[in-house]
CSV table of C-alpha atoms in Angstrom, one decimal:
chain,number,residue,atom,x,y,z
X,282,MET,CA,125.7,133.3,76.8
X,283,VAL,CA,127.7,130.5,75.2
X,284,ASN,CA,129.8,128.5,77.7
X,285,PHE,CA,132.6,126.1,76.9
X,286,SER,CA,135.9,125.2,78.5
X,287,LEU,CA,139.5,125.6,77.5
X,288,ARG,CA,139.8,121.8,77.7
X,289,GLN,CA,137.0,121.5,75.1
X,290,VAL,CA,138.8,124.1,72.9
X,291,ARG,CA,142.0,122.0,73.0
X,292,TYR,CA,140.1,118.8,72.3
X,293,PHE,CA,138.5,120.4,69.3
X,294,VAL,CA,141.8,121.6,67.9
X,295,THR,CA,143.3,118.1,68.2
X,296,ILE,CA,140.2,116.6,66.5
X,297,ALA,CA,140.6,119.2,63.7
X,298,GLU,CA,144.3,118.4,63.2
X,299,GLN,CA,144.0,114.6,63.4
X,300,ARG,CA,140.8,114.4,61.3
X,301,SER,CA,139.8,111.4,63.3
X,302,LEU,CA,138.2,110.9,66.7
X,303,SER,CA,140.1,107.7,67.4
X,304,LYS,CA,143.5,109.3,66.6
X,305,ALA,CA,142.6,112.5,68.5
X,306,ALA,CA,141.6,110.4,71.5
X,307,ARG,CA,144.9,108.6,71.5
X,308,CYS,CA,146.8,111.8,71.3
X,309,LEU,CA,144.9,113.2,74.2
X,310,GLY,CA,145.0,110.0,76.3
X,311,LEU,CA,141.2,109.8,76.4
X,312,SER,CA,138.7,107.1,75.5
X,313,GLN,CA,137.0,107.8,72.2
X,314,SER,CA,133.6,107.9,73.9
X,315,ALA,CA,134.8,110.6,76.3
X,316,LEU,CA,136.1,112.7,73.4
X,317,THR,CA,132.8,112.1,71.5
X,318,ASN,CA,130.8,113.3,74.5
X,319,SER,CA,133.0,116.4,74.9
X,320,LEU,CA,132.5,117.3,71.2
X,321,ALA,CA,128.7,116.7,71.4
X,322,GLU,CA,128.5,119.0,74.4
X,323,LEU,CA,130.5,121.7,72.6
X,324,GLU,CA,128.3,121.5,69.5
X,325,THR,CA,125.2,121.6,71.7
X,326,GLY,CA,126.5,124.7,73.6
X,327,LEU,CA,127.4,126.5,70.4
X,328,ALA,CA,124.2,125.4,68.6
X,329,HIS,CA,126.2,124.5,65.5
X,330,GLN,CA,127.5,121.3,64.0
X,331,LEU,CA,131.3,121.6,63.9
X,332,VAL,CA,132.3,118.3,62.2
X,333,VAL,CA,130.9,115.8,59.8
X,334,ARG,CA,131.6,112.1,60.6
X,335,SER,CA,132.2,109.5,58.0
X,336,PRO,CA,133.8,106.0,58.0
X,337,LYS,CA,137.1,107.6,57.0
X,338,GLY,CA,137.2,110.1,59.9
X,339,VAL,CA,135.8,113.6,60.4
X,340,SER,CA,135.9,116.8,58.4
X,341,LEU,CA,135.1,120.3,59.5
X,342,THR,CA,131.9,122.1,58.5
X,343,ALA,CA,132.1,125.8,57.5
X,344,GLU,CA,131.1,126.6,61.1
X,345,GLY,CA,133.9,124.3,62.3
X,346,HIS,CA,136.5,126.1,60.3
X,347,LYS,CA,135.4,129.4,61.7
X,348,PHE,CA,135.4,128.1,65.2
X,349,LEU,CA,138.9,126.6,64.7
X,350,VAL,CA,140.3,130.0,63.9
X,351,SER,CA,138.7,131.3,67.2
X,352,CYS,CA,140.1,128.4,69.1
X,353,HIS,CA,143.6,129.2,68.0
X,354,ARG,CA,143.1,132.8,69.2
X,355,ILE,CA,141.8,131.6,72.5
X,356,ILE,CA,144.9,129.3,73.0
X,357,GLU,CA,147.1,132.2,72.0
X,358,ALA,CA,145.5,134.5,74.6
X,359,VAL,CA,145.8,132.0,77.4
X,360,GLU,CA,149.5,131.5,76.5
X,361,ASP,CA,150.1,135.2,76.4
X,362,ALA,CA,148.4,135.6,79.8
X,363,GLY,CA,150.7,133.0,81.3
X,364,ARG,CA,153.8,134.7,79.9
X,365,THR,CA,153.0,138.0,81.4
X,366,LEU,CA,153.6,136.4,84.8
X,367,SER,CA,157.1,135.3,83.9
X,368,ARG,CA,160.1,137.6,84.3
X,369,ASP,CA,162.6,135.3,82.8
X,370,GLU,CA,164.6,136.6,79.8
X,371,PRO,CA,163.9,134.5,76.7
X,372,ARG,CA,166.5,132.0,75.7
X,373,ARG,CA,168.4,132.8,72.5
X,374,GLY,CA,169.3,130.7,69.6
X,375,GLU,CA,168.6,129.9,65.9
X,376,LEU,CA,166.7,127.0,64.3
X,377,VAL,CA,167.3,126.0,60.7
X,378,ILE,CA,164.1,124.3,59.4
X,379,GLY,CA,163.7,122.6,56.1
X,380,VAL,CA,160.3,122.6,54.4
X,381,THR,CA,158.8,122.1,51.0
X,382,PRO,CA,156.7,124.9,49.4
X,383,LEU,CA,153.4,123.0,50.0
X,384,LEU,CA,153.9,122.6,53.8
X,385,ALA,CA,155.5,126.0,54.0
X,386,THR,CA,152.2,127.5,52.8
X,387,TYR,CA,149.6,125.5,54.6
X,388,LEU,CA,151.1,124.1,57.9
X,389,LEU,CA,154.3,126.0,58.8
X,390,PRO,CA,152.8,129.5,59.5
X,391,SER,CA,150.7,128.3,62.4
X,392,LEU,CA,153.6,126.3,63.9
X,393,LEU,CA,156.0,129.3,63.6
X,394,SER,CA,153.4,131.7,65.1
X,395,ARG,CA,152.9,129.4,68.1
X,396,PHE,CA,156.6,128.8,68.6
X,397,ALA,CA,157.3,132.5,68.5
X,398,ARG,CA,154.9,133.0,71.4
X,399,VAL,CA,156.5,130.4,73.6
X,400,GLN,CA,160.1,131.0,72.5
X,401,PRO,CA,160.4,134.6,71.4
X,402,GLY,CA,164.2,134.6,71.7
X,403,VAL,CA,164.7,132.0,68.9
X,404,SER,CA,165.4,133.1,65.4
X,405,ILE,CA,164.2,130.9,62.5
X,406,ARG,CA,166.0,130.3,59.3
X,407,LEU,CA,163.9,128.5,56.7
X,408,ARG,CA,165.3,126.4,53.9
X,409,GLU,CA,162.7,125.7,51.2
X,410,GLY,CA,163.3,123.1,48.5
X,411,ARG,CA,162.4,119.7,47.1
X,412,GLY,CA,161.9,116.8,49.5
X,413,PRO,CA,164.8,114.6,48.5
X,414,LEU,CA,167.3,117.5,48.7
X,415,LEU,CA,166.0,118.5,52.1
X,416,GLN,CA,166.3,114.9,53.4
X,417,GLN,CA,169.9,114.9,52.3
X,418,ALA,CA,170.6,118.3,54.0
X,419,LEU,CA,169.1,116.9,57.2
X,420,SER,CA,171.2,113.8,57.1
X,421,GLU,CA,174.3,115.9,56.5
X,422,GLY,CA,173.6,118.1,59.5
X,423,GLU,CA,172.7,121.3,57.6
X,424,LEU,CA,169.2,121.4,59.1
X,425,ASP,CA,167.9,121.2,62.7
X,426,LEU,CA,164.5,120.0,61.7
X,427,LEU,CA,162.6,118.9,58.6
X,428,LEU,CA,158.9,119.2,58.1
X,429,SER,CA,158.1,116.1,56.1
X,430,LEU,CA,155.2,114.8,54.1
X,431,GLN,CA,154.7,111.3,52.8
X,432,SER,CA,151.9,108.7,52.2
X,433,ALA,CA,150.8,106.9,55.3
X,434,GLY,CA,152.5,103.5,55.9
X,435,GLY,CA,155.8,104.7,54.5
X,436,GLN,CA,159.0,104.0,56.4
X,437,MET,CA,159.7,106.8,58.8
X,438,PRO,CA,162.7,107.2,61.2
X,439,ARG,CA,161.9,106.1,64.8
X,440,ASP,CA,162.5,109.5,66.2
X,441,ALA,CA,160.0,111.2,63.8
X,442,GLU,CA,157.4,113.3,65.6
X,443,PRO,CA,154.0,112.8,63.9
X,444,LEU,CA,152.0,116.0,63.6
X,445,LEU,CA,148.9,115.1,61.7
X,446,ASN,CA,147.4,112.5,59.4
X,447,SER,CA,145.5,114.0,56.4
X,448,GLY,CA,143.0,112.4,54.2
X,449,TRP,CA,141.8,113.5,50.7
X,450,SER,CA,138.6,115.2,49.8
X,451,LEU,CA,136.8,116.3,46.7
X,452,TRP,CA,136.7,120.1,46.6
X,453,LEU,CA,133.5,121.4,45.0
X,454,ALA,CA,131.5,124.6,44.4
X,455,PRO,CA,128.4,124.7,46.7
X,456,SER,CA,126.2,124.6,43.6
X,457,HIS,CA,127.7,121.4,42.3
X,458,LEU,CA,125.4,118.3,42.2
X,459,LEU,CA,127.7,116.3,44.4
X,460,ALA,CA,128.3,119.1,47.0
X,461,SER,CA,125.5,117.9,49.4
X,462,ARG,CA,126.7,114.3,49.4
X,463,SER,CA,128.3,112.7,52.5
X,464,GLU,CA,130.9,110.9,50.3
X,465,VAL,CA,131.7,110.5,46.6
X,466,SER,CA,133.2,107.7,44.6
X,467,LEU,CA,135.8,108.2,41.9
X,468,ASP,CA,133.5,106.4,39.5
X,469,GLU,CA,131.1,109.3,39.7
X,470,LEU,CA,133.6,111.7,38.3
X,471,ALA,CA,133.5,110.4,34.7
X,472,ARG,CA,132.0,113.6,33.2
X,473,GLU,CA,133.8,116.0,35.4
X,474,THR,CA,136.6,118.5,34.8
X,475,LEU,CA,139.3,117.8,37.2
X,476,ILE,CA,141.6,120.6,38.3
X,477,ARG,CA,145.0,118.9,38.9
X,478,VAL,CA,147.8,120.6,40.8
X,479,GLU,CA,151.2,119.8,39.4
X,480,ASP,CA,153.1,119.6,42.6
X,481,GLU,CA,155.9,117.1,43.2
X,482,GLU,CA,154.8,116.1,46.7
X,483,LEU,CA,151.2,115.7,45.7
X,484,GLU,CA,151.9,113.9,42.5
X,485,ARG,CA,154.0,111.4,44.4
X,486,ALA,CA,151.2,110.7,46.9
X,487,GLN,CA,148.4,110.8,44.4
X,488,HIS,CA,149.5,108.2,41.8
X,489,LYS,CA,147.2,105.5,43.2
X,490,LEU,CA,144.3,108.0,43.1
X,491,TRP,CA,144.9,108.9,39.5
X,492,ALA,CA,145.1,105.3,38.6
X,493,GLY,CA,141.5,104.9,39.8
X,494,MET,CA,140.2,107.9,38.0
X,495,PRO,CA,137.8,107.4,35.0
X,496,ALA,CA,139.6,107.7,31.7
X,497,SER,CA,137.0,110.2,30.4
X,498,VAL,CA,137.8,112.8,33.0
X,499,THR,CA,139.1,116.1,31.4
X,500,GLU,CA,141.8,118.1,33.2
X,501,ILE,CA,142.8,121.7,33.9
X,502,ARG,CA,146.4,121.6,35.1
X,503,VAL,CA,147.7,124.3,37.4
X,504,THR,CA,150.8,124.8,39.5
X,505,ASN,CA,149.5,125.8,42.9
X,506,ILE,CA,146.6,125.0,45.2
X,507,GLU,CA,145.3,128.6,45.5
X,508,THR,CA,144.6,128.7,41.7
X,509,ALA,CA,142.8,125.4,42.0
X,510,ARG,CA,140.8,126.7,44.9
X,511,SER,CA,139.6,129.8,43.0
X,512,LEU,CA,138.7,127.7,39.9
X,513,VAL,CA,136.7,125.3,42.0
X,514,ALA,CA,134.8,128.1,43.8
X,515,ALA,CA,134.0,129.7,40.4
X,516,GLY,CA,132.5,126.4,39.2
X,517,SER,CA,135.2,125.7,36.6
X,518,GLY,CA,135.9,122.2,37.8
X,519,ILE,CA,136.5,120.0,40.9
X,520,ALA,CA,139.8,119.1,42.7
X,521,LEU,CA,141.0,116.2,44.7
X,522,LEU,CA,143.3,117.6,47.3
X,523,PRO,CA,144.5,116.9,50.9
X,524,ASP,CA,142.3,118.0,53.8
X,525,PHE,CA,145.1,120.0,55.5
X,526,ALA,CA,145.1,122.4,52.6
X,527,PHE,CA,141.3,122.9,52.6
X,528,ARG,CA,139.9,126.4,53.4
X,529,PRO,CA,136.2,127.1,52.8
X,530,TRP,CA,136.8,130.4,51.0
X,531,SER,CA,138.8,131.3,47.9
X,532,VAL,CA,140.9,134.5,47.7
X,533,ASP,CA,138.0,136.4,46.2
X,534,MET,CA,135.7,135.1,49.1
X,535,GLN,CA,133.8,132.6,47.0
X,536,ARG,CA,132.7,129.6,49.1
X,537,LEU,CA,133.6,125.9,48.4
X,538,VAL,CA,132.9,122.7,50.2
X,539,ALA,CA,134.9,119.4,50.7
X,540,VAL,CA,133.3,116.0,50.4
X,541,PRO,CA,135.2,112.8,51.6
X,542,LEU,CA,136.1,110.1,49.1
X,543,ARG,CA,134.4,106.7,49.4
X,544,GLU,CA,137.5,104.9,48.3
X,545,ASN,CA,140.1,104.0,50.9
X,546,ALA,CA,142.7,106.5,49.6
X,547,PRO,CA,146.1,106.4,51.2
X,548,ALA,CA,146.4,109.2,53.8
X,549,LEU,CA,149.2,111.6,54.1
X,550,ASP,CA,151.5,111.8,57.2
X,551,VAL,CA,153.1,115.0,58.2
X,552,SER,CA,156.0,114.6,60.6
X,553,LEU,CA,158.9,116.5,62.1
X,554,LEU,CA,162.3,115.0,61.7
X,555,LYS,CA,165.4,116.1,63.6
X,556,ALA,CA,169.0,115.9,62.5
X,557,SER,CA,170.9,113.0,64.0
X,558,ALA,CA,174.1,114.5,62.7
X,559,ARG,CA,173.9,117.6,64.9
X,560,ASP,CA,174.4,118.0,68.6
X,561,PRO,CA,171.3,118.0,70.8
X,562,PHE,CA,169.8,121.5,70.8
X,563,TRP,CA,167.3,122.7,73.3
X,564,ALA,CA,165.4,124.8,70.7
X,565,THR,CA,164.9,121.7,68.5
X,566,GLU,CA,163.4,119.8,71.4
X,567,ALA,CA,161.2,122.9,72.3
X,568,PHE,CA,159.9,123.1,68.8
X,569,MET,CA,159.0,119.4,68.7
X,570,ALA,CA,157.3,119.5,72.0
X,571,MET,CA,155.3,122.6,71.0
X,572,SER,CA,154.2,120.8,67.9
X,573,ARG,CA,152.6,117.8,69.6
X,574,PRO,CA,148.8,118.1,69.7
X,575,LEU,CA,148.8,117.0,73.4
X,576,ASN,CA,151.3,119.7,74.4
X,577,MET,CA,150.2,122.6,72.2
X,578,GLY,CA,152.1,125.7,73.2
X,579,SER,CA,154.2,124.0,75.9
X,580,GLN,CA,157.8,124.9,76.3
X,581,ALA,CA,160.5,122.3,76.4
X,582,GLY,CA,164.0,122.8,77.4
X,583,ASN,CA,166.9,120.8,78.9
X,584,GLY,CA,169.8,122.3,80.6
X,585,ALA,CA,172.0,119.5,79.1
X,586,LEU,CA,171.3,120.5,75.6
X,587,VAL,CA,173.7,122.8,73.9
X,588,GLN,CA,173.1,126.6,73.6
X,589,ARG,CA,173.6,128.0,70.1
């Protein structure tokens, strides 16, 4: 029988979200050695390697991705069990959240699912659009929250709530000659066909990467990541995409792998921004508290915050 603790599950989820043992340790208030030991004990107990370590951080193995799905289910079950003991009526309200299509597809669903479990009385109204327009809407008080993506090191508001830091990986079919490598350099891609996703957010963040790409690389241009994933899995080319969007299977259940880049590519920061032009709102604070890796699933509320 496999034995592991809820604490190990939460630790692993934080590692998976931060893609870095040092960053995960800071989020959890642990030493890196303590977190490393916990991960090693978990992998030994499961008899599977869950992450691959590299100088740039960690990436999940295929088994790690499968276990991460189970971890989210475990956390959901624990939260559900706790709620069955509460007789309080859920607080009511509505949150208006701005999000770009990229983040709406790959990050927002898990956040909304988790929030619905801890605050079932809050309705969500999404406003999807381009990043600059959403930033303006937030500054004008039309949004409660904005899920924001930008290159690491960029200027962020002081009250921004960091959610995760995502690196870049090369997505490959398992049969590709580079698929078994621990890391790959851009120089090695000279004869490859690169599947390039024409997305405004990605293009803005990738310009330094494209500048280092060999001139002889040929391209297939697509407009969404799922098309790129299917083409990679079918062996039609390779893709250079953010780790947070990686899934080890295409829509037709063909497998693909992700290999870290050797170059020090600028990471992507995903943060939650709240509207300074709106009155304080308990549901906004609850959503931000729930989103913190350290407080996954926690409820936040303050009687002094306005009810809407």
